[in-house]
Amino acid sequence: LLSFWRRRRKGRRLDRRLFRSIVVALVSPQDLRRYFEELGVPVHCFNARGPFGLARAVISLTAVLRGSKAGIVHTHLFYANVSGRIAGVLARVPVVISSVHNADYSNEDTGRARFKIRKLVDKITVLYMNSLVIAVSEAVRGDCQQHLGLDRVQVLHNWIDVDQFERSPGDVRAGARKEFGFS
């Protein structure tokens, strides 16, 4: 999300004549909220905690999507993916996209019932409610294909704005090296 804001500042952005963005968070995005609001992007937060909070969030999100006449829902992370998929279908949004950032099922399998239920919910909702899944790497794509039975996973590598890491002037670097005991 921060990358989006930085790109906006530099003039590279979604064409506002073609796209209208809305940010929805299951929990309050206090650290990024002001950036989006400065850009004129509405932010909705549902403060969803626990199963009942998630259920209320799905209902609220469905209302937001219907009211905004959304054409695309793009979600990130497990709870947002599941909630967004369900709300997208209920609101009849034509395109539902989920981004997957981790090889969760290969690396986090605890064998516990909670993990198995989470995987089942993810698998059912992604198979029947998603238009597309975006993975940030080939490893994540492989995890989705192997554990969720997905064939429609596209890889879109994380983008890094290297300009934000501008080199420091020599005296700043020399001072930092001296501070840490490096020659």
Short mmCIF file of C-alpha atoms in Angstrom, two decimals:
data_model
loop_
_atom_site.label_atom_id
_atom_site.label_comp_id
_atom_site.label_asym_id
_atom_site.label_seq_id
_atom_site.Cartn_x
_atom_site.Cartn_y
_atom_site.Cartn_z
CA LEU A 1 0.00 0.00 0.00
CA LEU A 2 2.83 2.36 0.79
CA SER A 3 4.33 1.70 -2.63
CA PHE A 4 1.02 2.80 -4.12
CA TRP A 5 1.24 6.06 -2.18
CA ARG A 6 4.83 6.72 -3.23
CA ARG A 7 3.99 6.07 -6.86
CA ARG A 8 1.08 8.50 -6.54
CA ARG A 9 3.42 11.20 -5.27
CA LYS A 10 5.72 10.70 -8.21
CA GLY A 11 2.89 10.99 -10.71
CA ARG A 12 2.70 7.32 -11.69
CA ARG A 13 -0.79 6.27 -10.68
CA LEU A 14 -4.07 4.77 -11.65
CA ASP A 15 -5.92 6.99 -14.07
CA ARG A 16 -8.68 8.53 -11.94
CA ARG A 17 -10.82 8.90 -15.06
CA LEU A 18 -10.85 5.11 -15.36
CA PHE A 19 -10.39 3.86 -11.78
CA ARG A 20 -11.80 4.83 -8.41
CA SER A 21 -10.07 3.20 -5.43
CA ILE A 22 -11.50 2.37 -2.04
CA VAL A 23 -9.41 0.88 0.77
CA VAL A 24 -11.16 -1.51 3.14
CA ALA A 25 -9.46 -2.99 6.18
CA LEU A 26 -10.68 -5.65 8.57
CA VAL A 27 -8.68 -3.94 11.33
CA SER A 28 -7.71 -0.31 11.55
CA PRO A 29 -4.82 0.66 9.23
CA GLN A 30 -3.73 3.58 11.40
CA ASP A 31 -0.26 3.82 9.91
CA LEU A 32 -1.48 4.17 6.31
CA ARG A 33 -4.95 5.66 6.72
CA ARG A 34 -3.83 9.29 6.51
CA TYR A 35 -1.85 8.67 3.31
CA PHE A 36 -4.90 7.31 1.53
CA GLU A 37 -7.14 10.04 2.87
CA GLU A 38 -4.65 12.70 1.66
CA LEU A 39 -5.02 11.16 -1.80
CA GLY A 40 -8.79 11.34 -1.58
CA VAL A 41 -9.12 7.56 -1.32
CA PRO A 42 -11.93 6.58 1.07
CA VAL A 43 -10.92 4.20 3.87
CA HIS A 44 -13.40 1.87 5.55
CA CYS A 45 -12.42 -0.06 8.65
CA PHE A 46 -14.61 -2.73 10.22
CA ASN A 47 -12.53 -3.55 13.33
CA ALA A 48 -13.33 -7.23 12.82
CA ARG A 49 -12.21 -9.33 15.76
CA GLY A 50 -13.20 -12.95 16.13
CA PRO A 51 -15.74 -14.93 14.09
CA PHE A 52 -18.68 -12.60 14.78
CA GLY A 53 -16.59 -9.57 13.84
CA LEU A 54 -15.63 -11.24 10.57
CA ALA A 55 -19.26 -12.07 9.83
CA ARG A 56 -20.25 -8.42 10.46
CA ALA A 57 -17.34 -7.31 8.26
CA VAL A 58 -18.57 -9.48 5.37
CA ILE A 59 -22.02 -7.90 5.67
CA SER A 60 -20.57 -4.38 5.84
CA LEU A 61 -18.15 -5.03 2.99
CA THR A 62 -20.97 -6.38 0.84
CA ALA A 63 -22.86 -3.11 1.42
CA VAL A 64 -19.78 -1.02 0.55
CA LEU A 65 -19.21 -3.00 -2.65
CA ARG A 66 -22.84 -2.70 -3.71
CA GLY A 67 -22.94 1.00 -2.89
CA SER A 68 -19.76 1.73 -4.80
CA LYS A 69 -20.74 -0.48 -7.75
CA ALA A 70 -17.30 -2.09 -7.55
CA GLY A 71 -15.98 -3.81 -10.63
CA ILE A 72 -12.96 -5.44 -8.99
CA VAL A 73 -12.23 -6.67 -5.48
CA HIS A 74 -8.52 -7.22 -4.78
CA THR A 75 -7.67 -8.78 -1.43
CA HIS A 76 -4.49 -9.51 0.52
CA LEU A 77 -3.88 -12.02 3.35
CA PHE A 78 -6.02 -14.93 4.56
CA TYR A 79 -8.90 -13.28 6.46
CA ALA A 80 -9.25 -10.46 3.94
CA ASN A 81 -9.08 -12.98 1.09
CA VAL A 82 -11.88 -15.11 2.50
CA SER A 83 -14.04 -12.16 3.60
CA GLY A 84 -13.49 -10.30 0.33
CA ARG A 85 -14.31 -13.36 -1.77
CA ILE A 86 -17.58 -13.95 0.04
CA ALA A 87 -18.58 -10.27 -0.01
CA GLY A 88 -17.57 -9.99 -3.67
CA VAL A 89 -19.84 -12.85 -4.63
CA LEU A 90 -22.72 -11.56 -2.48
CA ALA A 91 -22.34 -8.08 -4.03
CA ARG A 92 -22.08 -9.60 -7.52
CA VAL A 93 -18.71 -8.01 -8.23
CA PRO A 94 -17.58 -9.40 -11.59
CA VAL A 95 -13.86 -9.81 -10.75
CA VAL A 96 -12.43 -11.07 -7.45
CA ILE A 97 -8.63 -11.26 -7.19
CA SER A 98 -6.63 -12.48 -4.20
CA SER A 99 -2.93 -11.87 -3.67
CA VAL A 100 -0.97 -14.54 -1.85
CA HIS A 101 2.33 -13.57 -0.28
CA ASN A 102 3.48 -16.70 1.56
CA ALA A 103 3.80 -20.42 0.97
CA ASP A 104 1.49 -20.96 3.96
CA TYR A 105 0.48 -24.53 3.37
CA SER A 106 3.95 -25.90 2.71
CA ASN A 107 5.61 -24.07 5.58
CA GLU A 108 2.98 -23.72 8.30
CA ASP A 109 1.19 -27.07 8.39
CA THR A 110 0.76 -27.83 12.07
CA GLY A 111 -1.54 -30.80 11.52
CA ARG A 112 -3.99 -29.26 13.99
CA ALA A 113 -7.72 -29.10 13.34
CA ARG A 114 -7.70 -25.29 13.18
CA PHE A 115 -5.09 -25.34 10.41
CA LYS A 116 -7.06 -27.97 8.47
CA ILE A 117 -10.28 -25.93 8.76
CA ARG A 118 -8.47 -22.78 7.62
CA LYS A 119 -7.07 -24.62 4.59
CA LEU A 120 -10.51 -26.06 3.73
CA VAL A 121 -12.20 -22.64 3.95
CA ASP A 122 -9.45 -21.10 1.83
CA LYS A 123 -9.69 -23.90 -0.74
CA ILE A 124 -13.49 -23.76 -1.09
CA THR A 125 -13.67 -19.98 -1.33
CA VAL A 126 -10.75 -19.65 -3.74
CA LEU A 127 -11.95 -22.42 -6.05
CA TYR A 128 -15.54 -21.18 -6.31
CA MET A 129 -15.30 -17.43 -5.75
CA ASN A 130 -12.04 -16.15 -7.26
CA SER A 131 -11.43 -14.92 -10.78
CA LEU A 132 -7.66 -14.94 -10.31
CA VAL A 133 -4.98 -15.54 -7.72
CA ILE A 134 -1.76 -13.53 -7.82
CA ALA A 135 1.32 -15.05 -6.18
CA VAL A 136 4.42 -12.99 -5.42
CA SER A 137 6.82 -15.78 -6.42
CA GLU A 138 7.06 -19.13 -8.17
CA ALA A 139 7.34 -20.83 -4.76
CA VAL A 140 4.07 -19.26 -3.60
CA ARG A 141 2.40 -20.22 -6.88
CA GLY A 142 3.55 -23.81 -6.41
CA ASP A 143 2.18 -23.85 -2.86
CA CYS A 144 -1.23 -22.62 -4.08
CA GLN A 145 -1.32 -25.12 -6.91
CA GLN A 146 -0.25 -28.05 -4.73
CA HIS A 147 -2.34 -27.40 -1.63
CA LEU A 148 -5.39 -25.58 -2.99
CA GLY A 149 -5.67 -27.28 -6.37
CA LEU A 150 -5.44 -24.02 -8.29
CA ASP A 151 -4.55 -23.80 -11.94
CA ARG A 152 -5.20 -20.08 -12.43
CA VAL A 153 -2.35 -18.53 -10.45
CA GLN A 154 -0.31 -15.72 -12.00
CA VAL A 155 3.05 -14.60 -10.63
CA LEU A 156 3.51 -10.88 -10.13
CA HIS A 157 6.74 -10.27 -8.25
CA ASN A 158 6.74 -7.68 -5.49
CA TRP A 159 7.78 -4.33 -6.87
CA ILE A 160 10.36 -2.30 -4.99
CA ASP A 161 10.78 1.41 -5.57
CA VAL A 162 14.58 1.55 -5.56
CA ASP A 163 14.50 5.36 -5.76
CA GLN A 164 13.45 5.45 -2.11
CA PHE A 165 16.88 4.05 -1.21
CA GLU A 166 18.85 6.99 -2.54
CA ARG A 167 22.48 6.90 -1.56
CA SER A 168 23.42 9.00 1.42
CA PRO A 169 26.06 11.67 1.04
CA GLY A 170 29.59 10.42 1.79
CA ASP A 171 29.82 12.17 5.15
CA VAL A 172 26.62 10.52 6.39
CA ARG A 173 27.90 7.08 5.33
CA ALA A 174 31.31 7.72 6.88
CA GLY A 175 29.65 8.76 10.15
CA ALA A 176 27.49 5.64 10.19
CA ARG A 177 30.50 3.42 9.50
CA LYS A 178 32.46 5.05 12.32
CA GLU A 179 29.49 4.69 14.69
CA PHE A 180 29.31 0.94 14.04
CA GLY A 181 33.08 0.44 14.07
CA PHE A 182 33.56 -0.26 10.36
CA SER A 183 36.47 1.11 8.37
#
